[in-house]
Coordinates of C-alpha atoms in Angstrom, one line a residue:
X1 CA 0.6 24.7 -15.2
X2 CA -2.8 24.3 -13.7
X3 CA -4.1 27.1 -11.5
X4 CA -7.8 26.2 -11.6
X5 CA -8.3 24.3 -8.4
X6 CA -7.4 26.4 -5.3
X7 CA -8.3 25.3 -1.9
X8 CA -5.4 25.7 0.4
X9 CA -5.2 29.1 2.0
X10 CA -1.7 30.6 2.0
X11 CA -2.3 34.1 3.2
X12 CA -5.5 34.7 5.3
X13 CA -6.2 38.3 6.1
X14 CA -5.8 37.7 9.8
X15 CA -2.3 36.5 9.4
X16 CA -3.0 32.9 10.5
X17 CA -0.5 31.7 8.0
X18 CA 2.3 31.8 10.6
X19 CA 0.3 29.5 12.9
X20 CA -0.6 27.0 10.2
X21 CA 1.9 24.1 10.1
X22 CA 1.1 23.5 6.5
X23 CA 1.5 27.1 5.4
X24 CA 5.3 27.2 5.2
X25 CA 5.3 23.9 3.5
X26 CA 2.9 25.2 0.9
X27 CA 4.8 28.4 0.4
X28 CA 7.9 26.5 -0.3
X29 CA 6.1 24.2 -2.7
X30 CA 5.0 27.1 -4.9
X31 CA 8.5 28.2 -6.1
X32 CA 9.5 24.6 -6.6
X33 CA 6.5 24.0 -8.9
X34 CA 7.0 27.3 -10.7
X35 CA 10.6 26.5 -11.3
X36 CA 9.7 23.2 -12.8
X37 CA 7.0 24.7 -15.1
X38 CA 9.1 27.6 -16.2
X39 CA 12.3 25.7 -16.7
X40 CA 10.7 23.2 -19.1
X41 CA 10.4 25.6 -22.1
X42 CA 13.7 27.2 -21.2
X43 CA 15.3 23.8 -21.3
X44 CA 14.1 23.4 -24.8
X45 CA 15.3 26.8 -25.9
X46 CA 18.8 26.1 -24.5
X47 CA 19.0 22.5 -25.6
X48 CA 17.8 22.9 -29.2
X49 CA 20.0 26.0 -29.8
X50 CA 23.0 24.1 -28.5
X51 CA 22.3 21.2 -30.8
X52 CA 21.9 23.5 -33.8
X53 CA 25.2 25.2 -32.9
X54 CA 26.9 21.8 -32.9
X55 CA 25.3 21.0 -36.3
X56 CA 26.7 24.2 -37.7
X57 CA 30.2 23.5 -36.3
X58 CA 30.3 20.0 -37.5
X59 CA 29.1 21.0 -41.0
X60 CA 31.5 24.0 -41.1
X61 CA 28.6 26.2 -42.0
X62 CA 28.6 29.1 -39.6
X63 CA 26.2 31.5 -41.2
X64 CA 23.6 30.7 -38.4
X65 CA 26.0 30.1 -35.6
X66 CA 26.2 33.7 -34.3
X67 CA 22.5 34.2 -34.1
X68 CA 22.0 30.8 -32.6
X69 CA 24.5 31.7 -29.9
X70 CA 22.4 34.8 -29.1
X71 CA 19.3 32.6 -28.7
X72 CA 21.2 30.3 -26.4
X73 CA 22.6 33.2 -24.4
X74 CA 19.1 34.6 -24.1
X75 CA 17.8 31.3 -22.9
X76 CA 20.5 31.0 -20.3
X77 CA 19.8 34.6 -19.2
X78 CA 16.1 33.8 -18.7
X79 CA 17.0 30.7 -16.7
X80 CA 19.3 32.7 -14.5
X81 CA 16.5 35.2 -13.9
X82 CA 14.0 32.5 -13.0
X83 CA 16.5 31.0 -10.6
X84 CA 17.2 34.3 -9.0
X85 CA 13.6 35.2 -8.4
X86 CA 12.3 31.7 -7.5
X87 CA 15.4 30.3 -5.9
X88 CA 17.4 33.2 -4.4
X89 CA 21.0 32.6 -3.6
X90 CA 20.4 33.1 0.1
X91 CA 20.1 29.3 0.4
X92 CA 16.5 29.6 1.3
X93 CA 17.1 31.8 4.3
X94 CA 14.6 34.3 2.9
X95 CA 11.3 32.6 1.9
X96 CA 10.3 33.4 -1.6
X97 CA 7.3 35.6 -1.9
X98 CA 4.3 33.3 -2.5
X99 CA 2.2 36.0 -4.1
X100 CA 1.9 34.5 -7.6
X101 CA 0.9 37.8 -9.2
X102 CA 3.8 39.6 -7.7
X103 CA 6.2 36.9 -8.8
X104 CA 4.7 37.0 -12.3
X105 CA 5.2 40.8 -12.5
X106 CA 8.8 40.5 -11.4
X107 CA 9.4 37.8 -13.9
X108 CA 7.7 39.6 -16.8
X109 CA 9.7 42.8 -16.1
X110 CA 13.0 41.0 -15.8
X111 CA 12.5 38.6 -18.7
X112 CA 11.3 41.1 -21.2
X113 CA 14.6 41.8 -22.9
X114 CA 16.1 38.3 -23.1
X115 CA 12.7 36.9 -24.1
X116 CA 12.3 39.4 -26.9
X117 CA 15.9 38.6 -28.0
X118 CA 15.3 34.9 -28.2
X119 CA 12.0 35.3 -30.0
X120 CA 13.4 38.0 -32.4
X121 CA 16.5 36.1 -33.4
X122 CA 14.6 32.8 -33.7
X123 CA 12.1 34.4 -36.1
X124 CA 15.0 35.9 -38.0
X125 CA 16.7 32.6 -38.2
X126 CA 13.6 30.9 -39.4
X127 CA 13.2 33.4 -42.2
X128 CA 16.9 33.0 -43.2
X129 CA 16.6 29.2 -43.1
X130 CA 13.7 29.2 -45.4
X131 CA 15.4 31.7 -47.8
X132 CA 18.6 29.6 -47.8
X133 CA 16.8 26.3 -48.0
X134 CA 18.3 25.1 -44.8
X135 CA 15.5 22.6 -44.1
X136 CA 17.6 20.8 -41.6
X137 CA 17.3 23.7 -39.2
X138 CA 13.7 24.7 -39.6
X139 CA 12.0 22.0 -37.4
X140 CA 14.2 22.8 -34.4
X141 CA 14.0 26.5 -34.8
X142 CA 10.2 26.2 -34.8
X143 CA 10.5 24.2 -31.5
X144 CA 12.6 27.0 -30.0
X145 CA 10.1 29.6 -31.0
X146 CA 7.2 27.4 -29.7
X147 CA 9.1 27.0 -26.4
X148 CA 9.6 30.8 -26.2
X149 CA 5.9 31.4 -26.8
X150 CA 5.0 28.8 -24.2
X151 CA 7.2 30.4 -21.7
X152 CA 5.6 33.8 -22.4
X153 CA 2.2 32.3 -22.0
X154 CA 3.1 30.9 -18.6
X155 CA 4.4 34.3 -17.4
X156 CA 1.2 36.0 -18.5
X157 CA -0.8 33.4 -16.7
X158 CA 1.1 34.3 -13.5
X159 CA 0.5 38.0 -13.9
X160 CA -3.2 37.6 -14.5
X161 CA -3.7 34.8 -12.1
X162 CA -7.2 35.6 -10.7
X163 CA -8.2 35.0 -7.1
X164 CA -4.8 35.4 -5.6
X165 CA -6.1 38.2 -3.4
X166 CA -8.2 35.5 -1.8
X167 CA -5.1 33.7 -0.7
X168 CA -5.6 30.3 -2.2
X169 CA -3.2 27.8 -4.0
X170 CA -3.5 24.8 -6.1
X171 CA -3.8 21.8 -3.9
X172 CA -2.2 19.6 -6.6
X173 CA 1.2 21.4 -6.1
X174 CA 3.7 18.9 -4.9
X175 CA 5.4 20.2 -1.8
X176 CA 8.8 19.5 -0.3
X177 CA 9.7 20.6 3.2
X178 CA 13.2 21.8 2.6
X179 CA 15.5 22.8 -0.1
X180 CA 19.2 23.4 -0.1
X181 CA 21.8 23.9 -2.7
X182 CA 25.3 22.5 -3.1
X183 CA 28.1 24.6 -4.6
X184 CA 31.0 22.9 -6.2
X185 CA 34.5 24.3 -6.5
X186 CA 34.2 24.7 -10.3
X187 CA 37.3 26.8 -10.5
X188 CA 39.4 23.8 -9.7
X189 CA 37.9 21.7 -12.5
X190 CA 39.7 21.7 -15.8
X191 CA 37.4 22.6 -18.8
X192 CA 36.3 19.6 -20.9
X193 CA 37.2 19.8 -24.6
X194 CA 34.1 20.1 -26.8
X195 CA 35.2 17.1 -28.8
X196 CA 35.0 15.0 -25.7
X197 CA 31.4 16.0 -25.4
X198 CA 30.6 14.8 -28.9
X199 CA 32.8 11.7 -28.8
X200 CA 31.1 8.4 -29.2
X201 CA 30.4 6.5 -25.9
X202 CA 32.7 3.7 -24.8
X203 CA 30.0 1.3 -26.0
X204 CA 26.7 1.7 -27.8
X205 CA 23.9 1.1 -25.3
X206 CA 20.2 0.8 -25.3
X207 CA 18.6 3.6 -23.3
X208 CA 14.9 4.4 -22.4
X209 CA 13.9 8.0 -21.9
X210 CA 10.7 8.5 -19.9
X211 CA 9.3 12.0 -19.8
X212 CA 5.8 13.4 -20.0
X213 CA 6.9 16.5 -21.9
X214 CA 7.2 15.8 -25.6
X215 CA 9.8 18.4 -26.2
X216 CA 11.9 17.2 -23.4
X217 CA 11.7 13.6 -24.7
X218 CA 12.6 14.7 -28.2
X219 CA 15.5 16.9 -27.0
X220 CA 16.9 14.2 -24.7
X221 CA 16.5 11.5 -27.2
X222 CA 18.3 13.4 -29.9
X223 CA 21.0 14.3 -27.6
X224 CA 21.6 10.7 -26.6
X225 CA 21.4 9.5 -30.2
X226 CA 24.1 12.0 -31.1
X227 CA 26.2 10.4 -28.5
X228 CA 25.8 7.1 -30.3
X229 CA 23.2 5.3 -28.2
X230 CA 20.1 3.5 -29.2
X231 CA 17.2 5.4 -27.6
X232 CA 13.5 4.5 -27.0
X233 CA 11.0 6.9 -25.5
X234 CA 8.0 6.5 -23.2
X235 CA 5.5 9.3 -22.6
X236 CA 4.6 8.2 -19.1
X237 CA 5.4 5.6 -16.4
X238 CA 2.8 3.1 -17.4
X239 CA 4.1 3.0 -20.9
X240 CA 7.6 2.7 -19.7
X241 CA 6.8 -0.4 -17.6
X242 CA 5.1 -1.9 -20.7
X243 CA 8.2 -1.3 -22.8
X244 CA 10.6 -2.6 -20.1
X245 CA 8.7 -5.9 -20.0
X246 CA 9.1 -6.3 -23.8
X247 CA 12.6 -5.0 -24.3
X248 CA 16.0 -5.0 -22.6
X249 CA 17.5 -1.6 -21.7
X250 CA 21.0 -0.8 -20.4
X251 CA 19.9 2.4 -18.7
X252 CA 16.7 4.3 -18.0
X253 CA 16.4 8.1 -17.8
X254 CA 13.3 8.8 -15.7
X255 CA 11.4 12.0 -15.1
X256 CA 9.6 12.5 -11.8
X257 CA 6.6 14.7 -12.5
X258 CA 4.3 12.6 -14.6
X259 CA 0.5 12.0 -14.6
X260 CA -1.0 8.6 -13.6
X261 CA 2.3 7.2 -12.4
X262 CA 5.1 9.5 -11.3
X263 CA 8.8 8.8 -11.4
X264 CA 8.9 7.7 -7.8
X265 CA 6.3 5.0 -8.4
X266 CA 8.1 3.8 -11.5
X267 CA 11.4 3.6 -9.7
X268 CA 9.8 1.7 -6.9
X269 CA 8.4 -0.9 -9.3
X270 CA 11.7 -1.3 -11.1
X271 CA 13.8 -1.8 -7.9
X272 CA 11.3 -4.2 -6.3
X273 CA 11.5 -6.6 -9.3
X274 CA 14.4 -9.0 -9.7
X275 CA 14.2 -8.7 -13.5
X276 CA 14.9 -4.9 -13.5
X277 CA 16.6 -4.2 -10.2
X278 CA 20.1 -4.0 -11.7
X279 CA 19.1 -1.7 -14.6
X280 CA 20.6 1.7 -13.7
X281 CA 18.2 4.5 -13.4
X282 CA 19.1 8.2 -13.7
X283 CA 16.4 10.6 -12.5
X284 CA 16.0 13.8 -14.5
X285 CA 13.8 16.5 -13.1
X286 CA 13.4 20.2 -12.7
X287 CA 13.0 19.7 -9.0
X288 CA 16.1 20.4 -7.0
X289 CA 14.9 19.9 -3.5
X290 CA 17.5 17.8 -1.7
X291 CA 14.7 15.7 -0.1
X292 CA 13.6 14.6 -3.5
X293 CA 17.1 13.8 -4.6
X294 CA 17.8 11.8 -1.4
X295 CA 14.5 10.0 -1.7
X296 CA 15.4 8.9 -5.3
X297 CA 18.8 7.7 -4.2
X298 CA 17.4 5.8 -1.3
X299 CA 14.9 4.1 -3.5
X300 CA 17.7 2.8 -5.7
X301 CA 18.3 5.5 -8.4
X302 CA 21.9 5.6 -9.6
X303 CA 22.0 9.3 -10.1
X304 CA 20.0 12.5 -10.3
X305 CA 20.2 15.3 -12.9
X306 CA 18.3 18.6 -12.9
X307 CA 16.8 20.3 -15.9
X308 CA 18.0 21.9 -18.0
X309 CA 20.7 19.3 -18.0
X310 CA 24.2 20.1 -19.0
X311 CA 25.2 17.9 -21.9
X312 CA 28.7 17.3 -20.6
X313 CA 27.4 16.3 -17.2
X314 CA 24.7 14.2 -18.8
X315 CA 27.2 12.3 -20.9
X316 CA 29.5 11.8 -17.9
X317 CA 26.7 10.5 -15.7
X318 CA 25.4 8.1 -18.3
X319 CA 28.8 6.7 -19.1
X320 CA 29.5 6.3 -15.4
X321 CA 26.3 4.4 -14.8
X322 CA 26.8 2.2 -17.9
X323 CA 30.4 1.5 -16.8
X324 CA 29.2 0.4 -13.3
X325 CA 26.6 -1.8 -14.9
X326 CA 29.2 -3.3 -17.2
X327 CA 31.5 -4.1 -14.3
X328 CA 28.6 -5.5 -12.3
X329 CA 27.6 -7.8 -15.3
X330 CA 31.2 -8.8 -15.7
X331 CA 31.5 -9.7 -12.0
X332 CA 28.3 -11.8 -12.2
X333 CA 29.5 -13.6 -15.3
X334 CA 32.9 -14.4 -13.7
X335 CA 31.1 -15.6 -10.6
X336 CA 28.9 -17.8 -12.7
X337 CA 31.8 -19.3 -14.6
X338 CA 33.7 -19.8 -11.4
X339 CA 30.7 -21.5 -9.8
X340 CA 30.3 -23.8 -12.8
X341 CA 34.0 -24.6 -13.1
X342 CA 34.8 -24.9 -9.4
X343 CA 31.6 -26.9 -8.9
X344 CA 32.9 -29.6 -11.3
X345 CA 35.8 -30.4 -9.0
X346 CA 34.3 -30.1 -5.5
X347 CA 30.9 -30.7 -4.0
X348 CA 28.5 -27.8 -4.5
X349 CA 28.2 -27.3 -0.8
X350 CA 31.9 -27.0 -0.4
X351 CA 32.1 -24.6 -3.4
X352 CA 29.4 -22.4 -1.9
X353 CA 31.0 -22.3 1.5
X354 CA 34.4 -21.5 0.1
X355 CA 33.1 -18.7 -2.2
X356 CA 30.9 -17.3 0.6
X357 CA 34.0 -16.8 2.8
X358 CA 32.1 -18.5 5.7
X359 CA 34.5 -21.4 5.9
X360 CA 37.2 -20.7 8.6
X361 CA 40.7 -21.0 7.1
X362 CA 42.1 -22.7 10.1
X363 CA 39.5 -25.5 10.1
X364 CA 36.8 -26.5 12.5
X365 CA 35.9 -29.7 14.5
X366 CA 32.7 -31.3 13.4
X367 CA 30.6 -34.3 14.2
X368 CA 30.1 -36.1 10.9
X369 CA 29.5 -39.5 9.3
X370 CA 32.1 -40.6 6.8
X371 CA 31.3 -43.0 4.0
X372 CA 33.7 -44.9 1.8
X373 CA 32.6 -47.0 -1.2
X374 CA 34.9 -49.2 -3.3
X375 CA 34.3 -51.4 -6.3
X376 CA 35.4 -55.0 -6.1
X377 CA 36.6 -57.2 -8.9
X378 CA 37.0 -54.2 -11.1
X379 CA 40.5 -55.1 -12.2
X380 CA 39.4 -58.1 -14.3
X381 CA 36.9 -55.9 -16.1
X382 CA 39.7 -53.4 -17.0
X383 CA 41.9 -56.2 -18.3
X384 CA 39.2 -57.7 -20.6
X385 CA 37.4 -54.5 -21.7
X386 CA 38.5 -51.7 -24.0
X387 CA 39.6 -48.6 -22.0
X388 CA 36.9 -46.3 -23.3
X389 CA 34.3 -48.8 -22.4
X390 CA 35.7 -49.2 -18.9
X391 CA 35.6 -45.5 -18.4
X392 CA 32.0 -45.4 -19.6
X393 CA 31.0 -48.1 -17.2
X394 CA 32.9 -46.5 -14.4
X395 CA 31.4 -43.1 -15.0
X396 CA 27.9 -44.6 -15.1
X397 CA 28.5 -46.3 -11.8
X398 CA 29.9 -43.2 -10.1
X399 CA 27.1 -41.0 -11.5
X400 CA 24.5 -43.3 -10.0
X401 CA 26.3 -43.5 -6.6
X402 CA 26.8 -39.7 -6.5
X403 CA 23.2 -39.1 -7.1
X404 CA 22.3 -41.4 -4.2
X405 CA 24.7 -39.7 -1.9
X406 CA 23.6 -36.1 -2.8
X407 CA 19.9 -37.2 -2.5
X408 CA 20.6 -37.8 1.2
X409 CA 22.5 -34.6 1.8
X410 CA 26.0 -36.1 1.5
X411 CA 29.0 -34.3 -0.1
X412 CA 31.5 -36.2 -2.2
X413 CA 34.9 -35.0 -1.2
X414 CA 37.0 -37.1 -3.6
X415 CA 37.0 -39.9 -6.2
X416 CA 40.1 -42.1 -5.9
X417 CA 39.9 -44.3 -9.0
X418 CA 36.8 -46.4 -8.4
X419 CA 36.6 -45.4 -4.7
X420 CA 34.2 -42.8 -3.4
X421 CA 35.0 -40.7 -0.3
X422 CA 31.9 -38.8 1.1
X423 CA 30.8 -37.0 4.2
X424 CA 27.5 -36.2 5.9
X425 CA 27.5 -33.2 8.2
X426 CA 30.2 -31.1 6.6
X427 CA 30.8 -28.5 5.4
X428 CA 27.1 -27.7 6.2
X429 CA 26.0 -29.3 9.5
X430 CA 23.2 -31.9 9.2
X431 CA 21.2 -33.2 12.1
X432 CA 21.0 -37.0 12.3
X433 CA 23.9 -37.4 9.8
X434 CA 24.4 -41.1 10.6
X435 CA 20.8 -41.8 9.4
X436 CA 21.4 -39.8 6.2
X437 CA 24.6 -41.8 5.6
X438 CA 22.9 -45.1 6.1
X439 CA 20.0 -44.1 3.8
X440 CA 22.5 -43.1 1.2
X441 CA 24.2 -46.5 1.4
X442 CA 20.9 -48.3 1.0
X443 CA 20.1 -46.1 -2.0
X444 CA 23.5 -47.0 -3.5
X445 CA 22.7 -50.7 -3.0
X446 CA 19.5 -50.2 -5.0
X447 CA 21.2 -48.1 -7.7
X448 CA 23.9 -50.8 -8.1
X449 CA 21.2 -53.3 -8.8
X450 CA 19.9 -51.1 -11.6
X451 CA 23.4 -50.5 -13.0
X452 CA 24.0 -54.3 -13.0
X453 CA 20.8 -55.0 -14.9
X454 CA 22.0 -52.7 -17.7
X455 CA 25.4 -54.3 -17.7
X456 CA 23.8 -57.7 -17.9
X457 CA 21.9 -56.7 -21.0
X458 CA 25.1 -55.5 -22.5
X459 CA 26.9 -58.8 -21.8
X460 CA 29.1 -57.6 -18.9
X461 CA 29.5 -59.2 -15.5
X462 CA 27.8 -57.4 -12.6
X463 CA 29.7 -55.0 -10.4
X464 CA 30.1 -55.3 -6.6
X465 CA 31.0 -52.7 -4.1
X466 CA 31.7 -52.4 -0.4
X467 CA 30.5 -49.5 1.7
X468 CA 31.8 -48.6 5.1
X469 CA 30.3 -45.9 7.4
X470 CA 31.6 -44.5 10.7
X471 CA 30.4 -41.5 12.7
X472 CA 32.6 -39.4 14.8
X473 CA 34.6 -36.1 15.2
X474 CA 36.9 -34.8 12.5
X475 CA 38.8 -31.7 11.7
X476 CA 37.4 -30.2 8.6
X477 CA 39.6 -27.7 6.7
X478 CA 41.0 -26.4 3.5
X479 CA 44.2 -28.5 3.3
X480 CA 47.1 -28.6 0.9
X481 CA 49.9 -26.6 -0.6
X482 CA 49.5 -23.0 -2.0
X483 CA 49.1 -24.3 -5.5
X484 CA 46.8 -27.2 -4.7
X485 CA 44.2 -26.9 -2.0
X486 CA 41.3 -29.2 -1.1
X487 CA 38.5 -29.4 1.4
X488 CA 39.3 -32.5 3.5
X489 CA 38.7 -34.2 6.8
X490 CA 41.4 -35.2 9.2
X491 CA 41.0 -37.5 12.2
X492 CA 40.6 -41.1 13.4
X493 CA 36.9 -41.2 12.2
X494 CA 38.1 -40.9 8.6
X495 CA 40.6 -43.7 9.0
X496 CA 38.2 -46.0 10.8
X497 CA 35.5 -45.5 8.1
X498 CA 38.1 -46.5 5.5
X499 CA 39.1 -49.5 7.4
X500 CA 35.5 -50.7 7.9
X501 CA 35.0 -50.3 4.1
X502 CA 38.0 -52.6 3.6
X503 CA 36.4 -55.2 5.9
X504 CA 33.4 -55.6 3.5
X505 CA 35.8 -57.7 1.4
X506 CA 36.8 -59.9 4.3
X507 CA 33.2 -60.6 5.4
X508 CA 31.7 -60.7 1.9
X509 CA 29.1 -58.1 2.5
X510 CA 28.3 -54.8 0.8
X511 CA 27.5 -52.4 3.7
X512 CA 29.2 -52.3 7.1
X513 CA 28.7 -49.7 9.8
X514 CA 30.5 -49.0 13.0
X515 CA 29.1 -49.3 16.5
X516 CA 28.8 -45.5 16.8
X517 CA 26.8 -45.3 13.6
X518 CA 24.7 -48.3 14.7
X519 CA 23.9 -46.6 18.0
X520 CA 22.9 -43.4 16.3
X521 CA 20.5 -45.0 13.8
X522 CA 18.8 -47.2 16.4
X523 CA 16.4 -49.8 15.2
X524 CA 15.5 -48.2 11.9
X525 CA 17.7 -50.7 10.1
X526 CA 18.2 -54.5 10.4
X527 CA 21.7 -55.4 11.1
X528 CA 23.8 -58.4 12.0
X529 CA 26.6 -58.0 14.6
X530 CA 29.9 -59.3 13.3
X531 CA 32.7 -60.5 15.4
X532 CA 34.9 -57.8 16.9
X533 CA 37.7 -57.3 14.4
X534 CA 41.1 -55.8 14.6
X535 CA 41.9 -53.0 12.1
X536 CA 45.1 -51.2 11.4
X537 CA 45.8 -48.3 13.8
X538 CA 43.6 -49.7 16.5
X539 CA 44.8 -51.6 19.6
X540 CA 41.5 -53.0 20.5
X541 CA 39.1 -54.8 18.1
X542 CA 36.3 -52.7 16.7
X543 CA 32.6 -53.6 16.7
X544 CA 31.0 -53.7 13.2
X545 CA 27.5 -54.4 11.9
X546 CA 26.4 -55.7 8.6
X547 CA 23.4 -53.9 7.2
X548 CA 20.9 -56.5 6.0

């Protein structure tokens, strides 16, 4: 805790503090900062003593358990006293006295007994551990003793804090404008069996602990490792970002008060980057101000825990966040599989529209251009060529045609043997869809030339196809029975396009378009008017044009 730089007046002799809009803010910031500083060593006292108690219970060696319980109880008593003095139960209705010296004096008096208890029993435990050669306990007992001494040092600093009479505070103190407390109905909650606390997690996960305080890092890391997780640690925000770029973590536990880059800044970086946005983050801090909690949640944190953390609550929060991430990952994977599988049977545009839910179930009327393409003289090839070779040739042809159609924003609705049924302007609307359809047909003509060149080199006869295009209104909808649905078009425009495609055989040409399509594309294409022709389903002859 740094009390060296003091610039902000909190209690001028003339009583101007009541008129200073920043004064109340600063006065509220003081207890928040003090709570954070004082709770850090208490967190270590309670946490390490709890872990050593668990070690004793698991090893069925209870010669240290009783004294360790006294250390833990003393730690909790000290924490309760700190809370009572710095965070009174009046829900903040009575401002905490901002006189640091007075606060220090009250804390020193109230903490004398439990602090002496913790230090005394810890020293005793250390002596016994050395005598009984319990080397497994000695490092943690020393950490508890170190934390007690650190705590005592902080209290003495408060008592002897010079210059407080001048009414100045450390400007580095982070302030928050409100604090409130929530009380839960704990009496309604059934106690959790201890074995549940120590049980292995549903799955072993990779966690990153980010905390400036070495003791906090070590304690949290060991706690999580005992729960079965793989744990990495970072001493500050910058180091955490470096590690995240190099490794994959399932969850991050992030402290707020850190130098150089605080927890808010790290959280903002994580949630603004697509690579890490979905990694759950649990904030862990001694700050309890509701504004800070809300700010973290709004920035994307999954949860917020206050120090000293309850191991049961910690485990529950971590497991909950990991489970949510597992379900989110599973949903993404299922969606990816669905996209890939579904996309093999329908056009990608249709797939995306169906999965997005934007496509109306009762259909919609659209202006589109419909294209049909059919191979000619394919039957002789099937009769003279091995089936597998026929399928290979057919797939080569269809692949090249599909590429040409999609290149010009068309959607293939269906293959019927060697026939292609495609649409331009549905399900996604396309401006100037007749021109797109015509360009696709011309591209298909060029692609067929390339296909035939390869077939010629293989000794096969060239393929021929006929393409018919018509533009008009259709009803576009998901059509079929409950067990077999398909995106399809209904209307006279579809039938006429199919009939025009059939006429390519009659007139010996490869591309025919209707008068409606011809009118829409204008003079961009050279055409030859063919005689008006009767087609099935039409009383009057239809006008058709050969694309030269």
